[in-house]
Coordinates of C-alpha atoms in Angstrom, one line a residue:
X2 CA -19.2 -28.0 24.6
X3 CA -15.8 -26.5 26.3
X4 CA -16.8 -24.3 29.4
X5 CA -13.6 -22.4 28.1
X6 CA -14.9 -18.6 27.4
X7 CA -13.7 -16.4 24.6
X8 CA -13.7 -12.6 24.8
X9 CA -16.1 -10.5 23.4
X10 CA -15.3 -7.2 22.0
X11 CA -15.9 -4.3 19.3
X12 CA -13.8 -2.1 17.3
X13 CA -14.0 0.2 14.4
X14 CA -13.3 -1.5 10.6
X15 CA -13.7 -0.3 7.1
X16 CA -14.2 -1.7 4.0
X17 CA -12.3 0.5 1.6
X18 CA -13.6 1.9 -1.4
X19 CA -12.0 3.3 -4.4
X20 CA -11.5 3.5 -8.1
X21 CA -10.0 0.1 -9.3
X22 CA -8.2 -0.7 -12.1
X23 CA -10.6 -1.8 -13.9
X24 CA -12.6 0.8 -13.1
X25 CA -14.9 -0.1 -10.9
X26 CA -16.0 2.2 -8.4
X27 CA -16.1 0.0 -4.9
X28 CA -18.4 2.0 -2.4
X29 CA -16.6 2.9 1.1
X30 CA -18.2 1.4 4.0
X31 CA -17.5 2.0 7.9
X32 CA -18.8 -0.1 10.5
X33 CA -18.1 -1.7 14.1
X34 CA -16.3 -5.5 13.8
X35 CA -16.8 -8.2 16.5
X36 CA -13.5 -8.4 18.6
X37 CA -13.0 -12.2 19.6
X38 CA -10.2 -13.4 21.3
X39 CA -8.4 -10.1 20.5
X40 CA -8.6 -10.2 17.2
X41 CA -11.4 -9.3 14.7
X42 CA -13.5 -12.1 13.9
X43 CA -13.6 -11.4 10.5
X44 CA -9.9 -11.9 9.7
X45 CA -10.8 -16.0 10.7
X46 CA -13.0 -16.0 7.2
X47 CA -10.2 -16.1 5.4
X48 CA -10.9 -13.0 2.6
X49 CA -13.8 -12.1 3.0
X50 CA -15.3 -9.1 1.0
X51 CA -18.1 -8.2 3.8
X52 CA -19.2 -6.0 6.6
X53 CA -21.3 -6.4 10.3
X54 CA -24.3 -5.3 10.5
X55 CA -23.7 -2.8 12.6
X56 CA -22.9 -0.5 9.8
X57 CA -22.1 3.5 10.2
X58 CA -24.4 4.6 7.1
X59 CA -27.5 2.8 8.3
X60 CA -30.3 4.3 9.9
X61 CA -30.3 4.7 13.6
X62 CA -33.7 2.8 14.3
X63 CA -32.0 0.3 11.9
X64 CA -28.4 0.1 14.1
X65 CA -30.7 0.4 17.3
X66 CA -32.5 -2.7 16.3
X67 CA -29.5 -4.9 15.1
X68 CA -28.0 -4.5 18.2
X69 CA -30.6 -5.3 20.3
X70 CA -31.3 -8.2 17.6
X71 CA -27.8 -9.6 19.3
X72 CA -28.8 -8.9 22.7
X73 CA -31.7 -11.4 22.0
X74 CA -34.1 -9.1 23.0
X75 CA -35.9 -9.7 19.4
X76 CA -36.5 -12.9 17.5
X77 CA -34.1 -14.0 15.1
X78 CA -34.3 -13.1 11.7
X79 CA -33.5 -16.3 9.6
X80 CA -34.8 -20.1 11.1
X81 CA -33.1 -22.2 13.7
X82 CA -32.4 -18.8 16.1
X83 CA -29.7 -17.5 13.6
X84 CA -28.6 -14.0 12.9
X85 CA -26.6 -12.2 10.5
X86 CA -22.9 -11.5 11.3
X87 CA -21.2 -10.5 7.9
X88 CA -23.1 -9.2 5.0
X89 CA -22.7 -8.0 1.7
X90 CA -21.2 -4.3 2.1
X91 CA -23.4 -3.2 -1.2
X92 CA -26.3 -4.3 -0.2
X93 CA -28.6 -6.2 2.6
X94 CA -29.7 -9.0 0.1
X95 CA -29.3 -12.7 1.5
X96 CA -28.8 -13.8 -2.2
X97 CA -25.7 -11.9 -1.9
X98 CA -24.5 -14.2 0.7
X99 CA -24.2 -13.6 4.4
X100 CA -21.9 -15.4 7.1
X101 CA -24.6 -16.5 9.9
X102 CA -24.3 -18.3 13.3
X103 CA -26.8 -19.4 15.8
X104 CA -26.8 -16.9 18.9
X105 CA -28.5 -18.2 22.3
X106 CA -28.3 -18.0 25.5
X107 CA -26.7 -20.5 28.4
X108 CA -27.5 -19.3 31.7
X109 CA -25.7 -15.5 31.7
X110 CA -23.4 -16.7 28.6
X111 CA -23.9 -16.1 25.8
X112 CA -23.0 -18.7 23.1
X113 CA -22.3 -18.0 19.0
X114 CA -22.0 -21.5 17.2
X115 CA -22.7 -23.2 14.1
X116 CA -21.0 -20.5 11.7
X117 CA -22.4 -21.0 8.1
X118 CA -22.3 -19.0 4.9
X119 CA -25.7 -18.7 3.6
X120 CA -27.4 -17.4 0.7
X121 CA -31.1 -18.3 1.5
X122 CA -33.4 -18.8 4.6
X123 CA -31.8 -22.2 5.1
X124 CA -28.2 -23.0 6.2
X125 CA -26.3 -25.9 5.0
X126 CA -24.1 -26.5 7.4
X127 CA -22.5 -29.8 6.1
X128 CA -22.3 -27.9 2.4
X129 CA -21.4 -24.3 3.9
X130 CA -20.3 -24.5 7.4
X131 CA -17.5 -22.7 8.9
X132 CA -16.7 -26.4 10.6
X133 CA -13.3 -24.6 12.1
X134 CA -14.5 -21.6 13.5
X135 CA -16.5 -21.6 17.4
X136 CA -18.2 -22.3 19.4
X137 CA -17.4 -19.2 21.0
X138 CA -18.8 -18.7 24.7
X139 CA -18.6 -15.0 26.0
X140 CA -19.7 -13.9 29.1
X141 CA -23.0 -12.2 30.3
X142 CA -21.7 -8.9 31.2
X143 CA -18.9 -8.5 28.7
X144 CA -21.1 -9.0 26.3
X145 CA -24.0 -6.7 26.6
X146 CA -21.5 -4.6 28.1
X147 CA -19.3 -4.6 24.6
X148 CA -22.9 -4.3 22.4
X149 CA -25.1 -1.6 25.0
X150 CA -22.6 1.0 24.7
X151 CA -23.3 1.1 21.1
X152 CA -26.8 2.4 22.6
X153 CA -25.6 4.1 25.9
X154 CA -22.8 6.4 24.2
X155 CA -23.6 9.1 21.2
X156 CA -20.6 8.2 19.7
X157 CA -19.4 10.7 16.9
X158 CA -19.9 9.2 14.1
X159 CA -16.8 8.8 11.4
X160 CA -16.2 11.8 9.2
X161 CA -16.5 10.5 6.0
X162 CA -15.9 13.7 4.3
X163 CA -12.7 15.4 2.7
X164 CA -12.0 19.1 1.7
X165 CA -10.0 19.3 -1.5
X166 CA -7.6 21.9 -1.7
X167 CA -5.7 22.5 -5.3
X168 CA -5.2 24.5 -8.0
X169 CA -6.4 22.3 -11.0
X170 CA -10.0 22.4 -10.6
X171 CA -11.0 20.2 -12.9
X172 CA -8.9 17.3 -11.6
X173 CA -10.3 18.6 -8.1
X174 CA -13.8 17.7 -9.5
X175 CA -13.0 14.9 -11.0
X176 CA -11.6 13.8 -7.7
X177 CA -14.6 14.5 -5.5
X178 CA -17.2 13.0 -7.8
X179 CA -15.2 9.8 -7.5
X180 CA -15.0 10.1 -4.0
X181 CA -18.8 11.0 -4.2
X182 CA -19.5 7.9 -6.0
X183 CA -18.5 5.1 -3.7
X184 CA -19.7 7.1 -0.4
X185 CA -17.1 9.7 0.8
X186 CA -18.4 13.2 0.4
X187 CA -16.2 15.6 -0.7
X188 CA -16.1 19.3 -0.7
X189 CA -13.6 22.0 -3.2
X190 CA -11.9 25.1 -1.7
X191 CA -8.7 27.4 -2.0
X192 CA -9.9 28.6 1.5
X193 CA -11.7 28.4 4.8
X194 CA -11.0 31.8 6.5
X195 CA -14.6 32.2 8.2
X196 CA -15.8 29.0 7.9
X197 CA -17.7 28.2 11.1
X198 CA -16.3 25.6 13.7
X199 CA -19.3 23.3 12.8
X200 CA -18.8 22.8 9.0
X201 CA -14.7 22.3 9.7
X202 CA -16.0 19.6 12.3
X203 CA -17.4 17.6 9.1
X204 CA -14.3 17.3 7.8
X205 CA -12.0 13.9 8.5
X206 CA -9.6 14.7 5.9
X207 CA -8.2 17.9 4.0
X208 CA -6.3 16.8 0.8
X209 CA -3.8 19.4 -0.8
X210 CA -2.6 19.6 -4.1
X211 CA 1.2 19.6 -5.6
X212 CA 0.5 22.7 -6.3
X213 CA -0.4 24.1 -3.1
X214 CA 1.7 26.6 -1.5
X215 CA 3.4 26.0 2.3
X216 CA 1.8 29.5 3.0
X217 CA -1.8 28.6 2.0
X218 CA -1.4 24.9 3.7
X219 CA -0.1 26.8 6.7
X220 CA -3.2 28.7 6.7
X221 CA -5.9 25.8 6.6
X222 CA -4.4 24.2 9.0
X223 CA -4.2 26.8 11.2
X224 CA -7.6 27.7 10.7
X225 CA -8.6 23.5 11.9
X226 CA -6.5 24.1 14.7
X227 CA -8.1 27.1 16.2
X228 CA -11.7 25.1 15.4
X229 CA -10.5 22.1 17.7
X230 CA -10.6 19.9 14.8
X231 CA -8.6 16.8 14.5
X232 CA -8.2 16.0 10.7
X233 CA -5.5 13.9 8.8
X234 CA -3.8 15.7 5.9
X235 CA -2.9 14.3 2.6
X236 CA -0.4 15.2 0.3
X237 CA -1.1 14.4 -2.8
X238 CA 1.8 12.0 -4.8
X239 CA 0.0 13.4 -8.1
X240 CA -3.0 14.1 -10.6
X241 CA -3.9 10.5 -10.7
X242 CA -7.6 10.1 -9.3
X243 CA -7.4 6.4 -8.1
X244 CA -4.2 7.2 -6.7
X245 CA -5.9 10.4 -4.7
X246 CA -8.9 8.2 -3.9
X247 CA -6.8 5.2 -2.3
X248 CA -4.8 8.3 -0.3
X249 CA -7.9 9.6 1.0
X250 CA -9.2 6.3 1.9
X251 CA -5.9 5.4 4.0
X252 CA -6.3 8.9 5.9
X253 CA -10.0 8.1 6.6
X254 CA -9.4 4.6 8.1
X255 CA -10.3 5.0 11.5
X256 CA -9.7 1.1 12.8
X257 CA -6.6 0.2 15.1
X258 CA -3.6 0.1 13.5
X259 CA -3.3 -3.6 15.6
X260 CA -6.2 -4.9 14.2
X261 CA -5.9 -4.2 10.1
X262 CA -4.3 -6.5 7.6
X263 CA -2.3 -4.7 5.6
X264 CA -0.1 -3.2 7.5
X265 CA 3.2 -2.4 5.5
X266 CA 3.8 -1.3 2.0
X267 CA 7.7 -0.3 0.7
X268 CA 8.3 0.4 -2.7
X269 CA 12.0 0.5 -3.7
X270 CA 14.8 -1.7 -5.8
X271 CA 11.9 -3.2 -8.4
X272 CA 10.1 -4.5 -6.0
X273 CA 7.0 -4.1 -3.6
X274 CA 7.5 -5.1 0.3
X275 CA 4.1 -6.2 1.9
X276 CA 3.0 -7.0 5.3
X277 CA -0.2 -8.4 6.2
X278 CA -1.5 -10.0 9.4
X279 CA -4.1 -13.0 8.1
X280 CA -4.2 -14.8 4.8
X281 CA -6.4 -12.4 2.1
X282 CA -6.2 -11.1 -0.8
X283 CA -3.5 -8.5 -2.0
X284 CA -4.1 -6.6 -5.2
X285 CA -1.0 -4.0 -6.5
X286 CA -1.2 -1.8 -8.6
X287 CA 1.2 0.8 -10.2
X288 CA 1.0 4.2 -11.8
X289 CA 3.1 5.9 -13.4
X290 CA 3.4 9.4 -15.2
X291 CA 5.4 9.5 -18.5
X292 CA 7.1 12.5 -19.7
X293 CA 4.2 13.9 -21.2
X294 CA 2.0 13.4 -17.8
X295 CA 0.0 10.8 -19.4
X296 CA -0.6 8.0 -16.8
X297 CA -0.5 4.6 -17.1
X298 CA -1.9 1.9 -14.8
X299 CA -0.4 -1.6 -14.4
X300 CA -1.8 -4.5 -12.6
X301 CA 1.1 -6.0 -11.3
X302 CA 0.0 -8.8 -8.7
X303 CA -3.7 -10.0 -7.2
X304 CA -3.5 -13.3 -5.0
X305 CA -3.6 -14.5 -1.3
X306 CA -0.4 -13.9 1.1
X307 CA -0.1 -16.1 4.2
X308 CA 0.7 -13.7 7.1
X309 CA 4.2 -12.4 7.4
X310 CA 5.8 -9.9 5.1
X311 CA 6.2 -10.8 1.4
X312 CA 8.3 -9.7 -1.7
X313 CA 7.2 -9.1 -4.8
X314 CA 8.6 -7.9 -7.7
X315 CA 7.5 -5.4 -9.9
X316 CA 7.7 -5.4 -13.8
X317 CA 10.2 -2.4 -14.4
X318 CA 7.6 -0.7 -17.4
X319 CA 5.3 -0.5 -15.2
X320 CA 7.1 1.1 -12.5
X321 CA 9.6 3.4 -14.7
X322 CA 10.0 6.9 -13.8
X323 CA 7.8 8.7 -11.5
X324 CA 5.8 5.8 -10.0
X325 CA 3.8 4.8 -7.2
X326 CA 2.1 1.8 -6.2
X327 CA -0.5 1.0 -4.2
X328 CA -1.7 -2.2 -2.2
X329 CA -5.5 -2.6 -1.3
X330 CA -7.3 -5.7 0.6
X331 CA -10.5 -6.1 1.3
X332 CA -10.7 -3.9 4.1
X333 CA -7.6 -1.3 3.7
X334 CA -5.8 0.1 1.3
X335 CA -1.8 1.8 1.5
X336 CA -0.1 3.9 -1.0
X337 CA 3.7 4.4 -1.5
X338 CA 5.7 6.2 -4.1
X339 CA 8.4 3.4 -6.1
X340 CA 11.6 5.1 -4.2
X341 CA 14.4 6.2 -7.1

């Protein structure tokens, strides 16, 4: 084995969740990625559609326990000293699948290896081994370092709540029990004069409505600002809910901007400009409003990029008149209006 070590680190990630085409509701999941070599280890799965298992929404004797599972200071949970790194972000079940790797110790190192995906107590590695990916060997302290100050520091947790400002109330709660549904929580006001610091501290996001004045915007704003509460403000492009959904999900992401892979979206000239930093899957989609405010959804392209930017054009139906597009992978989602 090379005595050459790797670095060992942790940053935020989501997986992003949203109303698809289709759709589907796809449930919105935060949690901490391993950080190897710089870049998140997840991006060397090619596109994979999971999440660690050190997971925001999981209980904190739960979180507490998986980390100290990586520590080694428990017994591994599947045969042959292997553990859990990616798992279905739906559910915990195995059947599901799960990306495992031996963890054990060498001396003070620390040494992941033997990276399988697994869908029973068993690995295959000659069937379902992840033959180009480690050994990685990390280093005693930078290791529990990296993983103890998940227990050392009371970290806030992510905001993964939005306050809905607008004057079409039933779009408004058509909005928020979408968002409700795959895990953001959402809250409907015209507004928060009052409102104790506290409950304006749940808040990560505060979405306004078209039809929301500069002088009532103003206001809210004002009102987070004397709270001492950081939240990102949306603008919504229109009274499209999937389109308001992947919006709110882009404000919410939390993860470097360094460490994402989708990165860039333009929409102009009958086409759609994308950027993305590892091979994955891109899906676009388009909406559009016609001139009666009906909307229409178009899938316009679903397949893996290379890294690099791409360009990909865009049927001109789909994309006629007041249009917007947006791009989702796995684990981000971006949302431009098609420039006239």
């Amino acid at each position: 084995m090379s005595a050459a070590y790797a670095t060992f680190g942790l940053a935020p990630a989501m997986r992003a969740g949203g109303v698809l085409a289709n759709g589907v509701f796809q449930v919105h999941r935060d949690f901490v990625d391993f950080i190897v070599d710089g870049r998140p280890l997840l991006f060397q799965l090619s596109d994979l559609d999971a999440v660690s298992p050190l997971a925001s929404d999981v209980p904190p004797a739960i979180f507490t326990a998986q980390v100290r599972s990586l520590l080694l200071e428990a017994d591994a949970p599947l045969p042959g000293g292997r553990y859990v790194i990616y798992g279905c972000p739906d559910c915990a079940d195995l059947a599901c699948g799960a990306v495992t790797a031996a963890i054990a110790r060498d001396g003070d190192d620390y040494i992941w290896q033997d990276f399988a995906w697994q869908t029973d107590e068993h690995a295959d590695l000659q069937l379902n081994g992840y033959h180009g990916i480690g050994p990685f060997r990390f280093q005693g302290d930078e290791y529990r370092d990296a993983l103890g100050s998940l227990l050392r520091e009371a970290a806030e947790a992510p905001r993964r709540r939005v306050l809905l400002v607008g004057a079409r109330v039933a779009l408004l709660a058509r909005l928020a029990a979408a968002l409700r549904t795959i895990g953001v929580g959402a809250d409907i006001t015209d507004d928060v004069d009052g409102v104790p610091a506290d409950e304006l501290r749940a808040y990560g996001a505060v979405a306004f409505g078209r039809a929301v004045g500069e002088e009532q915007r103003a206001r809210i704003r004002r009102a987070f600002t004397d709270a001492g509460v950081d939240v990102t403000y949306v603008d919504g492009l229109a009274p499209i809910v999937p389109l308001l959904v992947a919006q709110i999900e882009h404000a919410l992401d939390r993860s470097p901007l360094d460490r994402r892979r989708l990165t860039r979206l333009v929409a102009a000239d009958g086409e759609a400009g994308v950027e993305v930093t590892s091979p994955c899957r891109v899906q676009l989609t388009a909406y559009r409003l016609d001139r009666l405010y009906r909307t229409h959804t178009h899938e316009v392209f679903d397949g893996v990029l290379e890294p690099g930017r791409h360009r990909i054009p865009l049927d001109a139906k789909a994309v006629k008149g007041e249009a917007f597009v947006v791009a989702r992978t796995s684990g981000s989602v971006l949302v431009e209006p098609m420039a006239r």
